[in-house]
mmCIF file of C-alpha atoms in Angstrom:
data_model
loop_
_atom_site.group_PDB
_atom_site.id
_atom_site.type_symbol
_atom_site.label_atom_id
_atom_site.label_comp_id
_atom_site.label_asym_id
_atom_site.label_seq_id
_atom_site.Cartn_x
_atom_site.Cartn_y
_atom_site.Cartn_z
ATOM 1 C CA MET A 22 18.971 27.689 0.597
ATOM 2 C CA ASP A 23 20.875 29.369 3.387
ATOM 3 C CA PHE A 24 19.413 32.550 4.873
ATOM 4 C CA THR A 25 22.188 32.989 7.432
ATOM 5 C CA PRO A 26 23.397 36.584 7.051
ATOM 6 C CA THR A 27 27.012 37.152 6.116
ATOM 7 C CA GLU A 28 29.209 39.180 8.445
ATOM 8 C CA GLU A 29 28.723 42.202 6.200
ATOM 9 C CA GLN A 30 24.943 41.813 6.179
ATOM 10 C CA GLU A 31 24.826 41.393 9.961
ATOM 11 C CA ALA A 32 27.022 44.445 10.509
ATOM 12 C CA ALA A 33 24.859 46.580 8.209
ATOM 13 C CA ARG A 34 21.640 45.370 9.875
ATOM 14 C CA ASP A 35 22.965 46.033 13.388
ATOM 15 C CA LEU A 36 24.163 49.506 12.413
ATOM 16 C CA ALA A 37 20.798 50.294 10.836
ATOM 17 C CA ALA A 38 18.999 49.101 13.968
ATOM 18 C CA ARG A 39 21.071 51.473 16.110
ATOM 19 C CA ILE A 40 20.524 54.462 13.837
ATOM 20 C CA PHE A 41 16.793 53.867 13.507
ATOM 21 C CA GLY A 42 16.522 53.242 17.239
ATOM 22 C CA ASP A 43 18.285 56.508 18.054
ATOM 23 C CA LEU A 44 16.614 58.775 15.512
ATOM 24 C CA ALA A 45 13.239 57.277 14.504
ATOM 25 C CA THR A 46 11.637 57.991 17.871
ATOM 26 C CA HIS A 47 7.953 58.620 18.496
ATOM 27 C CA GLU A 48 8.628 62.313 19.098
ATOM 28 C CA ARG A 49 10.641 62.784 15.896
ATOM 29 C CA LEU A 50 8.096 60.879 13.820
ATOM 30 C CA ALA A 51 5.312 63.024 15.216
ATOM 31 C CA ALA A 52 7.284 66.175 14.423
ATOM 32 C CA ALA A 53 7.965 65.014 10.848
ATOM 33 C CA GLY A 54 4.248 64.775 10.071
ATOM 34 C CA THR A 55 3.817 63.326 6.585
ATOM 35 C CA GLY A 56 7.268 64.378 5.375
ATOM 36 C CA SER A 57 10.589 62.571 5.404
ATOM 37 C CA ASP A 58 13.248 62.905 8.093
ATOM 38 C CA ALA A 59 16.175 64.604 6.354
ATOM 39 C CA GLU A 60 18.489 64.237 9.355
ATOM 40 C CA LEU A 61 17.859 60.496 9.563
ATOM 41 C CA TRP A 62 18.472 60.111 5.839
ATOM 42 C CA LYS A 63 21.799 61.953 6.157
ATOM 43 C CA ALA A 64 22.806 59.684 9.046
ATOM 44 C CA LEU A 65 22.027 56.529 7.077
ATOM 45 C CA CYS A 66 23.980 57.749 4.061
ATOM 46 C CA ALA A 67 26.906 58.967 6.190
ATOM 47 C CA ALA A 68 27.078 55.446 7.639
ATOM 48 C CA GLY A 69 27.270 54.053 4.096
ATOM 49 C CA LEU A 70 24.161 51.887 4.399
ATOM 50 C CA PRO A 71 22.516 52.611 1.007
ATOM 51 C CA GLY A 72 25.820 52.056 -0.781
ATOM 52 C CA ALA A 73 26.413 48.818 1.146
ATOM 53 C CA VAL A 74 23.480 47.256 -0.709
ATOM 54 C CA GLU A 75 25.720 46.886 -3.765
ATOM 55 C CA GLU A 76 27.744 44.360 -1.762
ATOM 56 C CA THR A 77 25.110 42.825 0.524
ATOM 57 C CA GLY A 78 22.557 42.347 -2.248
ATOM 58 C CA LEU A 79 18.793 42.232 -2.099
ATOM 59 C CA LEU A 80 18.842 40.029 1.001
ATOM 60 C CA GLY A 81 20.997 42.607 2.736
ATOM 61 C CA LEU A 82 18.513 45.309 1.731
ATOM 62 C CA VAL A 83 15.619 43.254 3.126
ATOM 63 C CA LEU A 84 17.433 43.075 6.469
ATOM 64 C CA LEU A 85 17.857 46.866 6.493
ATOM 65 C CA LEU A 86 14.225 47.435 5.569
ATOM 66 C CA GLU A 87 13.038 45.178 8.363
ATOM 67 C CA GLU A 88 14.755 47.517 10.802
ATOM 68 C CA GLN A 89 13.203 50.532 9.106
ATOM 69 C CA GLY A 90 9.772 48.931 9.252
ATOM 70 C CA ARG A 91 10.054 48.187 12.965
ATOM 71 C CA ARG A 92 10.331 51.933 13.548
ATOM 72 C CA THR A 93 8.217 53.131 10.583
ATOM 73 C CA ALA A 94 11.126 55.477 9.826
ATOM 74 C CA GLN A 95 10.207 58.051 7.205
ATOM 75 C CA VAL A 96 13.090 57.856 4.729
ATOM 76 C CA PRO A 97 13.184 56.788 1.037
ATOM 77 C CA LEU A 98 15.523 53.844 1.680
ATOM 78 C CA ALA A 99 13.537 51.158 -0.155
ATOM 79 C CA ALA A 100 12.837 53.317 -3.196
ATOM 80 C CA THR A 101 16.320 54.731 -3.709
ATOM 81 C CA CYS A 102 17.974 51.313 -3.242
ATOM 82 C CA VAL A 103 15.600 49.336 -5.485
ATOM 83 C CA TYR A 104 14.893 51.882 -8.207
ATOM 84 C CA GLY A 105 18.271 53.580 -7.933
ATOM 85 C CA ILE A 106 21.281 51.650 -6.648
ATOM 86 C CA LEU A 107 20.265 48.102 -7.618
ATOM 87 C CA ALA A 108 18.604 49.122 -10.899
ATOM 88 C CA VAL A 109 21.537 51.242 -12.073
ATOM 89 C CA ALA A 110 24.177 48.778 -10.871
ATOM 90 C CA ARG A 111 22.502 45.811 -12.596
ATOM 91 C CA HIS A 112 21.093 47.419 -15.731
ATOM 92 C CA GLY A 113 22.761 50.778 -16.298
ATOM 93 C CA THR A 114 25.500 51.407 -18.824
ATOM 94 C CA GLU A 115 29.068 51.841 -17.643
ATOM 95 C CA GLU A 116 28.693 55.596 -18.089
ATOM 96 C CA GLN A 117 25.434 55.674 -16.118
ATOM 97 C CA ARG A 118 26.953 53.692 -13.263
ATOM 98 C CA ALA A 119 29.962 56.004 -13.084
ATOM 99 C CA ARG A 120 27.763 59.108 -13.147
ATOM 100 C CA LEU A 121 24.872 58.079 -10.889
ATOM 101 C CA LEU A 122 26.143 55.605 -8.315
ATOM 102 C CA PRO A 123 28.382 58.002 -6.332
ATOM 103 C CA GLY A 124 25.456 60.338 -5.658
ATOM 104 C CA LEU A 125 23.178 57.419 -4.816
ATOM 105 C CA ARG A 126 25.703 56.112 -2.306
ATOM 106 C CA ASP A 127 26.102 59.425 -0.467
ATOM 107 C CA GLY A 128 22.416 60.346 -0.594
ATOM 108 C CA THR A 129 22.676 63.444 -2.755
ATOM 109 C CA THR A 130 20.835 61.576 -5.513
ATOM 110 C CA VAL A 131 17.493 60.072 -4.500
ATOM 111 C CA VAL A 132 15.611 57.874 -6.959
ATOM 112 C CA THR A 133 12.061 56.642 -6.714
ATOM 113 C CA GLY A 134 10.048 54.533 -9.118
ATOM 114 C CA ALA A 135 6.872 54.985 -11.143
ATOM 115 C CA PHE A 136 6.106 51.272 -10.900
ATOM 116 C CA PRO A 137 4.618 49.031 -12.078
ATOM 117 C CA GLY A 138 4.049 50.071 -15.694
ATOM 118 C CA THR A 139 0.307 50.582 -16.095
ATOM 119 C CA GLY A 140 0.039 52.165 -19.532
ATOM 120 C CA GLY A 141 -0.131 55.674 -18.110
ATOM 121 C CA VAL A 142 3.213 56.628 -19.691
ATOM 122 C CA VAL A 143 3.982 56.394 -23.402
ATOM 123 C CA ALA A 144 7.488 56.634 -24.871
ATOM 124 C CA HIS A 145 8.186 57.902 -28.392
ATOM 125 C CA GLU A 146 11.647 58.574 -29.782
ATOM 126 C CA GLY A 147 13.177 59.136 -26.381
ATOM 127 C CA ARG A 148 10.405 61.368 -25.071
ATOM 128 C CA LEU A 149 7.752 60.540 -22.485
ATOM 129 C CA GLY A 150 4.151 61.641 -22.189
ATOM 130 C CA GLY A 151 1.401 60.844 -19.729
ATOM 131 C CA ALA A 152 0.956 60.871 -15.973
ATOM 132 C CA VAL A 153 1.418 58.588 -12.968
ATOM 133 C CA GLU A 154 -1.224 59.238 -10.333
ATOM 134 C CA TRP A 155 1.005 58.677 -7.327
ATOM 135 C CA VAL A 156 4.672 57.925 -6.867
ATOM 136 C CA PRO A 157 6.062 57.239 -3.371
ATOM 137 C CA TRP A 158 8.717 59.648 -2.082
ATOM 138 C CA LEU A 159 8.436 61.715 -5.255
ATOM 139 C CA ARG A 160 8.756 64.968 -3.301
ATOM 140 C CA ASP A 161 12.162 63.806 -2.001
ATOM 141 C CA ALA A 162 13.485 62.443 -5.282
ATOM 142 C CA THR A 163 15.950 63.976 -7.688
ATOM 143 C CA HIS A 164 15.199 61.277 -10.283
ATOM 144 C CA VAL A 165 12.337 58.918 -11.098
ATOM 145 C CA LEU A 166 12.693 55.522 -12.752
ATOM 146 C CA VAL A 167 9.666 55.449 -15.030
ATOM 147 C CA ALA A 168 8.279 52.288 -16.618
ATOM 148 C CA ASP A 169 6.473 53.009 -19.891
ATOM 149 C CA ALA A 170 3.581 51.058 -21.379
ATOM 150 C CA GLU A 171 6.016 48.760 -23.210
ATOM 151 C CA ARG A 172 8.002 48.100 -20.023
ATOM 152 C CA GLY A 173 10.952 50.200 -21.040
ATOM 153 C CA LEU A 174 12.829 51.912 -18.212
ATOM 154 C CA TRP A 175 13.590 55.625 -18.278
ATOM 155 C CA LEU A 176 15.339 57.940 -15.852
ATOM 156 C CA VAL A 177 13.649 61.320 -15.466
ATOM 157 C CA ARG A 178 14.954 64.252 -13.448
ATOM 158 C CA THR A 179 12.192 65.567 -11.250
ATOM 159 C CA GLU A 180 13.201 69.167 -11.978
ATOM 160 C CA ASP A 181 12.456 68.504 -15.665
ATOM 161 C CA ALA A 182 8.981 67.054 -15.094
ATOM 162 C CA ALA A 183 6.090 69.132 -16.398
ATOM 163 C CA ARG A 184 4.410 69.049 -13.001
ATOM 164 C CA ILE A 185 4.660 67.356 -9.618
ATOM 165 C CA GLU A 186 1.568 67.617 -7.445
ATOM 166 C CA PRO A 187 1.740 66.618 -3.760
ATOM 167 C CA VAL A 188 -0.371 63.593 -2.852
ATOM 168 C CA GLU A 189 -1.088 62.363 0.663
ATOM 169 C CA LEU A 190 -1.263 58.587 1.031
ATOM 170 C CA THR A 191 -2.338 56.377 3.902
ATOM 171 C CA ALA A 192 1.316 56.209 4.977
ATOM 172 C CA PRO A 193 3.576 59.316 5.147
ATOM 173 C CA TRP A 194 5.627 58.571 2.041
ATOM 174 C CA SER A 195 6.057 62.131 0.630
ATOM 175 C CA ALA A 196 4.217 61.023 -2.508
ATOM 176 C CA GLY A 197 3.290 63.041 -5.560
ATOM 177 C CA ARG A 198 1.518 62.906 -8.900
ATOM 178 C CA LEU A 199 3.998 62.886 -11.790
ATOM 179 C CA VAL A 200 2.964 64.648 -14.991
ATOM 180 C CA LEU A 201 5.115 64.183 -18.105
ATOM 181 C CA ASP A 202 4.532 66.362 -21.148
ATOM 182 C CA ASP A 203 6.588 65.179 -24.126
ATOM 183 C CA MET A 204 9.741 65.479 -22.073
ATOM 184 C CA ALA A 205 13.164 64.085 -22.870
ATOM 185 C CA ALA A 206 14.216 61.077 -20.801
ATOM 186 C CA GLU A 207 17.286 58.899 -20.414
ATOM 187 C CA ARG A 208 16.952 55.214 -21.229
ATOM 188 C CA LEU A 209 18.322 52.974 -18.477
ATOM 189 C CA GLY A 210 20.813 50.666 -20.146
ATOM 190 C CA THR A 211 20.710 49.712 -23.782
ATOM 191 C CA ALA A 212 18.583 46.552 -23.784
ATOM 192 C CA SER A 213 14.966 46.324 -24.945
ATOM 193 C CA GLY A 214 13.835 46.885 -21.380
ATOM 194 C CA PHE A 215 11.575 43.895 -20.676
ATOM 195 C CA ASP A 216 14.097 41.819 -18.734
ATOM 196 C CA ALA A 217 15.277 44.866 -16.826
ATOM 197 C CA TYR A 218 11.695 45.796 -16.003
ATOM 198 C CA ALA A 219 10.926 42.302 -14.741
ATOM 199 C CA ASP A 220 14.098 42.245 -12.639
ATOM 200 C CA VAL A 221 13.400 45.625 -11.039
ATOM 201 C CA LEU A 222 9.792 44.634 -10.336
ATOM 202 C CA VAL A 223 10.955 41.435 -8.608
ATOM 203 C CA ALA A 224 13.410 43.419 -6.480
ATOM 204 C CA ALA A 225 10.729 45.973 -5.589
ATOM 205 C CA ARG A 226 8.231 43.324 -4.536
ATOM 206 C CA VAL A 227 10.788 41.566 -2.360
ATOM 207 C CA ALA A 228 12.116 44.779 -0.807
ATOM 208 C CA PHE A 229 8.694 46.097 0.135
ATOM 209 C CA ALA A 230 7.741 42.666 1.495
ATOM 210 C CA GLY A 231 10.794 42.930 3.748
ATOM 211 C CA LEU A 232 9.640 46.380 4.820
ATOM 212 C CA GLN A 233 6.224 44.916 5.646
ATOM 213 C CA ALA A 234 7.856 42.184 7.739
ATOM 214 C CA GLY A 235 9.473 44.887 9.838
ATOM 215 C CA VAL A 236 6.253 46.898 10.122
ATOM 216 C CA CYS A 237 4.419 43.798 11.332
ATOM 217 C CA ALA A 238 7.189 42.840 13.765
ATOM 218 C CA GLY A 239 7.111 46.345 15.237
ATOM 219 C CA SER A 240 3.320 46.310 15.561
ATOM 220 C CA LEU A 241 3.383 42.920 17.281
ATOM 221 C CA ALA A 242 6.183 43.971 19.643
ATOM 222 C CA ARG A 243 4.146 46.988 20.725
ATOM 223 C CA ALA A 244 1.085 44.790 21.280
ATOM 224 C CA VAL A 245 3.060 42.302 23.378
ATOM 225 C CA GLU A 246 4.500 45.097 25.496
ATOM 226 C CA TYR A 247 1.090 46.706 26.003
ATOM 227 C CA THR A 248 -0.828 43.524 26.854
ATOM 228 C CA SER A 249 1.888 42.456 29.288
ATOM 229 C CA VAL A 250 1.307 45.488 31.530
ATOM 230 C CA ARG A 251 -2.319 46.392 30.844
ATOM 231 C CA GLU A 252 -4.565 44.608 33.354
ATOM 232 C CA GLN A 253 -8.168 43.475 33.072
ATOM 233 C CA PHE A 254 -10.070 41.753 35.873
ATOM 234 C CA GLY A 255 -6.950 41.885 38.004
ATOM 235 C CA ARG A 256 -4.490 40.217 35.638
ATOM 236 C CA PRO A 257 -2.496 41.228 32.533
ATOM 237 C CA LEU A 258 -4.284 41.031 29.191
ATOM 238 C CA ALA A 259 -1.476 38.806 27.935
ATOM 239 C CA THR A 260 -2.611 36.011 30.262
ATOM 240 C CA HIS A 261 -5.984 35.708 28.516
ATOM 241 C CA GLN A 262 -6.138 32.854 26.025
ATOM 242 C CA ALA A 263 -7.916 34.887 23.344
ATOM 243 C CA VAL A 264 -5.145 37.488 23.417
ATOM 244 C CA GLN A 265 -2.456 34.806 23.261
ATOM 245 C CA LEU A 266 -4.095 33.165 20.228
ATOM 246 C CA ARG A 267 -4.396 36.462 18.344
ATOM 247 C CA ALA A 268 -0.763 37.284 19.085
ATOM 248 C CA ALA A 269 0.368 33.791 18.062
ATOM 249 C CA ASP A 270 -1.450 34.023 14.735
ATOM 250 C CA ALA A 271 0.111 37.432 14.121
ATOM 251 C CA TYR A 272 3.553 36.042 14.915
ATOM 252 C CA MET A 273 3.136 33.175 12.432
ATOM 253 C CA ASP A 274 1.914 35.591 9.757
ATOM 254 C CA THR A 275 4.919 37.858 10.354
ATOM 255 C CA GLU A 276 7.315 34.927 10.079
ATOM 256 C CA ALA A 277 5.645 33.836 6.834
ATOM 257 C CA ILE A 278 6.210 37.290 5.347
ATOM 258 C CA ARG A 279 9.813 37.257 6.500
ATOM 259 C CA VAL A 280 10.777 33.787 5.269
ATOM 260 C CA THR A 281 9.151 34.215 1.846
ATOM 261 C CA ALA A 282 10.923 37.558 1.432
ATOM 262 C CA TYR A 283 14.231 35.949 2.430
ATOM 263 C CA GLU A 284 13.757 33.121 -0.061
ATOM 264 C CA ALA A 285 12.910 35.461 -2.924
ATOM 265 C CA ALA A 286 15.847 37.746 -2.082
ATOM 266 C CA TRP A 287 18.228 34.786 -1.895
ATOM 267 C CA ARG A 288 17.071 33.502 -5.286
ATOM 268 C CA HIS A 289 17.492 36.964 -6.795
ATOM 269 C CA ASP A 290 21.012 37.324 -5.389
ATOM 270 C CA GLU A 291 21.966 33.857 -6.633
ATOM 271 C CA GLY A 292 20.854 34.681 -10.178
ATOM 272 C CA LEU A 293 17.953 32.208 -10.063
ATOM 273 C CA ASP A 294 14.447 32.811 -11.363
ATOM 274 C CA ALA A 295 12.737 34.681 -8.546
ATOM 275 C CA ALA A 296 9.472 35.804 -10.186
ATOM 276 C CA GLU A 297 7.279 33.195 -8.478
ATOM 277 C CA ALA A 298 9.037 33.626 -5.136
ATOM 278 C CA ALA A 299 8.656 37.415 -5.331
ATOM 279 C CA LEU A 300 4.935 37.154 -6.055
ATOM 280 C CA THR A 301 4.569 34.734 -3.152
ATOM 281 C CA ALA A 302 6.390 37.116 -0.800
ATOM 282 C CA ALA A 303 4.327 40.061 -2.018
ATOM 283 C CA TRP A 304 1.093 38.096 -1.528
ATOM 284 C CA TRP A 305 2.018 37.225 2.043
ATOM 285 C CA ALA A 306 3.006 40.837 2.682
ATOM 286 C CA SER A 307 -0.371 42.007 1.414
ATOM 287 C CA GLU A 308 -2.733 39.450 2.919
ATOM 288 C CA ALA A 309 -0.912 38.557 6.141
ATOM 289 C CA GLY A 310 0.320 42.111 6.630
ATOM 290 C CA LYS A 311 -3.241 43.387 6.848
ATOM 291 C CA ARG A 312 -4.116 40.795 9.474
ATOM 292 C CA VAL A 313 -1.085 41.582 11.617
ATOM 293 C CA VAL A 314 -1.487 45.362 11.747
ATOM 294 C CA HIS A 315 -5.198 44.975 12.475
ATOM 295 C CA THR A 316 -4.306 42.595 15.295
ATOM 296 C CA GLY A 317 -1.721 45.012 16.680
ATOM 297 C CA GLN A 318 -4.293 47.784 16.824
ATOM 298 C CA HIS A 319 -7.035 45.500 18.164
ATOM 299 C CA LEU A 320 -4.892 44.200 21.027
ATOM 300 C CA HIS A 321 -4.365 47.791 22.167
ATOM 301 C CA GLY A 322 -8.090 48.066 22.816
ATOM 302 C CA GLY A 323 -9.284 51.649 23.041
ATOM 303 C CA MET A 324 -5.699 52.921 22.827
ATOM 304 C CA GLY A 325 -5.476 51.436 19.336
ATOM 305 C CA ALA A 326 -8.099 53.912 18.165
ATOM 306 C CA ASP A 327 -5.901 56.853 19.179
ATOM 307 C CA LEU A 328 -4.493 58.325 15.970
ATOM 308 C CA ASP A 329 -1.480 59.665 17.873
ATOM 309 C CA HIS A 330 -0.522 56.302 19.386
ATOM 310 C CA PRO A 331 2.671 54.777 17.893
ATOM 311 C CA VAL A 332 0.886 51.543 16.927
ATOM 312 C CA HIS A 333 -1.360 53.512 14.567
ATOM 313 C CA ARG A 334 1.653 54.254 12.336
ATOM 314 C CA HIS A 335 2.187 50.535 11.854
ATOM 315 C CA PHE A 336 -1.465 50.206 10.885
ATOM 316 C CA LEU A 337 -1.156 52.979 8.291
ATOM 317 C CA TRP A 338 2.082 51.592 6.850
ATOM 318 C CA GLY A 339 0.694 48.060 6.738
ATOM 319 C CA ARG A 340 -2.376 49.146 4.805
ATOM 320 C CA GLN A 341 -0.315 51.268 2.385
ATOM 321 C CA LEU A 342 2.085 48.398 1.721
ATOM 322 C CA ASP A 343 -0.914 46.181 1.032
ATOM 323 C CA ALA A 344 -1.953 48.537 -1.755
ATOM 324 C CA TYR A 345 1.497 49.192 -3.233
ATOM 325 C CA LEU A 346 2.635 47.014 -6.192
ATOM 326 C CA GLY A 347 -0.679 45.145 -6.191
ATOM 327 C CA CYS A 348 -3.081 43.886 -3.555
ATOM 328 C CA GLY A 349 -3.420 40.221 -2.604
ATOM 329 C CA THR A 350 -6.037 39.195 -5.155
ATOM 330 C CA GLU A 351 -4.160 40.833 -8.027
ATOM 331 C CA LEU A 352 -0.897 39.187 -7.011
ATOM 332 C CA LEU A 353 -2.542 35.796 -6.611
ATOM 333 C CA ALA A 354 -4.069 36.046 -10.083
ATOM 334 C CA GLU A 355 -0.685 36.974 -11.561
ATOM 335 C CA LEU A 356 0.981 34.104 -9.716
ATOM 336 C CA GLY A 357 -1.660 31.692 -11.024
ATOM 337 C CA ASP A 358 -1.064 32.842 -14.597
ATOM 338 C CA LEU A 359 2.683 32.449 -14.146
ATOM 339 C CA LEU A 360 2.322 28.928 -12.746
ATOM 340 C CA ALA A 361 -0.061 27.965 -15.537
ATOM 341 C CA LYS A 362 2.458 29.064 -18.180
ATOM 342 C CA GLY A 363 5.039 26.740 -16.660
ATOM 343 C CA ASP A 364 2.692 23.730 -16.571
ATOM 344 C CA PRO A 365 3.046 21.608 -19.737
ATOM 345 C CA SER A 366 -0.459 20.178 -19.243
#
């Protein structure tokens, strides 16, 4: 394994860091409320960053999402790249790629995903029925990649949905409830759907683990900065051993999330089986992510309880990412079942 970024991946990551640093400021995030930042999304697409994922792969996307997570930038980058660009590029027909990818690259087409398939959507003769209780960034999306109860993948235009009801989550992800009422849908690709479903789910787990790594890194950076200048009993909080130990544990947890996400992304890009690695990365993102964002808030003392403080956004994002695509115990159970299937004994 070699996680050293290519020149293209490094260039995309550095450009993303500059754009997020310039536009995802505390003031702009506060002004955006629970909605997305349309200007920031236009800047990312004008720079060609979503489209670059076709070349830089899932590992390149993880690097971009780390930078987004550091700033808790409110844009549908993870969703539109995983459920849109990567899904269509890897599993769409030639006609679907030609029709959808240009809009996905320039940001005029935004795709989110009703994932994972939970049995809430039933497909029959090319029509979908049912409801998905919450879909991230649904209010921004032009299309939704819906997984039915049989793990088939369908593209649905949001304007054709029977109903979209706004839903507020822990994190400001412009979510909504998707209601489908015997509506026509477009099958993604021509295969049975199971392999495509599994591949998209792996990519989603890895991508959102990368996002969590960035959220945790940003929370820890804020805690380090705060404890370095905040004094107690005449010396900085950072000089107290208890504070140093909490910060060190949070750093190790953050690195564990990062390295497991990198490994899973690398395996995916190399065409290797990445299911176990993706579950491992998702488990670390869930379990360790919770610890890190709690630590970040705790090390801010009373300031951490201020809902308007920047560190609180990291807390909200960390808890939402813990819940998305399965919490730690669910992921661990799934990983155990997967390992047991591969054990001849």
